[in-house]
C-alpha positions in Angstrom: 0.0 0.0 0.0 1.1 3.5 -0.9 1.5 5.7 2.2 0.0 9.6 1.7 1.4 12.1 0.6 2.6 13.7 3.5 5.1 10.5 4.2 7.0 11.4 0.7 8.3 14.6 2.8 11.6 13.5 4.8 12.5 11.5 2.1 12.3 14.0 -0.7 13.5 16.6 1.6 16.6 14.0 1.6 16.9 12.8 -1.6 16.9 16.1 -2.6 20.4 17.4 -0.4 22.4 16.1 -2.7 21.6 17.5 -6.2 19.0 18.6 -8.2 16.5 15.8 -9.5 13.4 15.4 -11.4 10.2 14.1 -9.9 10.7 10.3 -11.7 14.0 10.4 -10.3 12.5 11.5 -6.6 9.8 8.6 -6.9 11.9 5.9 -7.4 14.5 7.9 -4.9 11.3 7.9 -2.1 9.7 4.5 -3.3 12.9 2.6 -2.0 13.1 5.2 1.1 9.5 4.1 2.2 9.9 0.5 1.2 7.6 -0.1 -1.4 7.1 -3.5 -3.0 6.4 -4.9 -6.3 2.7 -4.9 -5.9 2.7 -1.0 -4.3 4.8 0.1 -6.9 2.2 -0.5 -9.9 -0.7 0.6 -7.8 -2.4 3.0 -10.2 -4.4 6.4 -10.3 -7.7 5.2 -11.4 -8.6 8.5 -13.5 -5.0 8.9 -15.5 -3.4 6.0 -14.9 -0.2 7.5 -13.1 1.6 5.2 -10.7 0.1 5.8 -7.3 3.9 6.7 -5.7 4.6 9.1 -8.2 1.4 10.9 -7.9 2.2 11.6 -3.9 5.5 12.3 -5.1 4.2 15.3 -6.8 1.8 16.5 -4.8 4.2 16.5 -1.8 6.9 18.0 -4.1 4.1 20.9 -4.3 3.1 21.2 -0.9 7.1 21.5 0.3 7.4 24.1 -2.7 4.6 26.4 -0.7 6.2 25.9 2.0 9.4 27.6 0.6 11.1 24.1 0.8 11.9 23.5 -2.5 11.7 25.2 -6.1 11.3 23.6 -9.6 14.3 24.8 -11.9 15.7 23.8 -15.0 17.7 20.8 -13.7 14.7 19.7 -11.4 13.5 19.9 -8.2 15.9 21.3 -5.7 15.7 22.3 -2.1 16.0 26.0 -0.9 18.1 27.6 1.8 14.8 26.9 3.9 14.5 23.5 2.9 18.6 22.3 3.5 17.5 23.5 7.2 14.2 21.1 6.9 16.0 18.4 6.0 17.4 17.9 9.5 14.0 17.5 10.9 11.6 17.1 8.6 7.6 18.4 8.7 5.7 15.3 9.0 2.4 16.4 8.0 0.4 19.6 6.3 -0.2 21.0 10.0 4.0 21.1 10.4 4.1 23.6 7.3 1.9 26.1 8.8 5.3 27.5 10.3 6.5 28.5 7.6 5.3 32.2 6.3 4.8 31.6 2.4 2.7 28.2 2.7 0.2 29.9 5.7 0.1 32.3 2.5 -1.0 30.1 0.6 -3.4 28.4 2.3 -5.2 31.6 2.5 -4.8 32.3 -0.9 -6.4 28.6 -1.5 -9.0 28.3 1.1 -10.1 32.2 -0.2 -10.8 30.9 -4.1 -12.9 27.5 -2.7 -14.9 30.2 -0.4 -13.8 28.7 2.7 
């Protein structure tokens, strides 16, 4: 089974100290990180098709890049100055990035469009 999201954090925030990396590169990177088997590994995303561990992959890779965490460049993802820091002690959860300024910002920015 394919953990959430939010458990594709500490180990993109680690694969990603060494060098910028794409996000197929960061799925397998956090695939073998979290364990995943055989069976896990081909678990699919009913409506497109996308492997189920690379879908996490990028929603997480968002969620750390409101956060400030990381940026998308032209090599790939890469952490920022903020997110070398994270990677000592990664957020564990959605809750854990409140702290930081630019993803409270957008969570207001979000919640605002969906009338929340």
């Amino acid at each position: 089974m394919v953990p959430d999201f939010e458990a594709f954090f500490a180990p993109l925030l680690r694969a990603l100290t060494s060098a910028a990396r794409s996000v197929e590169a960061l799925a397998e990177d956090c695939a073998d990180s979290l364990g995943l088997d055989a069976a896990s590994r081909a678990d699919t995303i009913a409506y497109d098709g996308r492997p189920t561990y690379v879908a996490r992959t990028q929603m997480a890779l968002q969620e750390l890049s409101h956060a400030g965490l990381s940026r998308l460049d032209a090599e790939g993802y890469a952490l920022t100055e903020a997110g070398g820091e994270a990677a000592s002690a990664p957020p564990r959860d959605r809750a854990a990035l409140e702290q930081y300024p630019s993803y409270r910002a957008y969570r207001e920015r979000h919640l605002a469009r969906r009338g929340a």
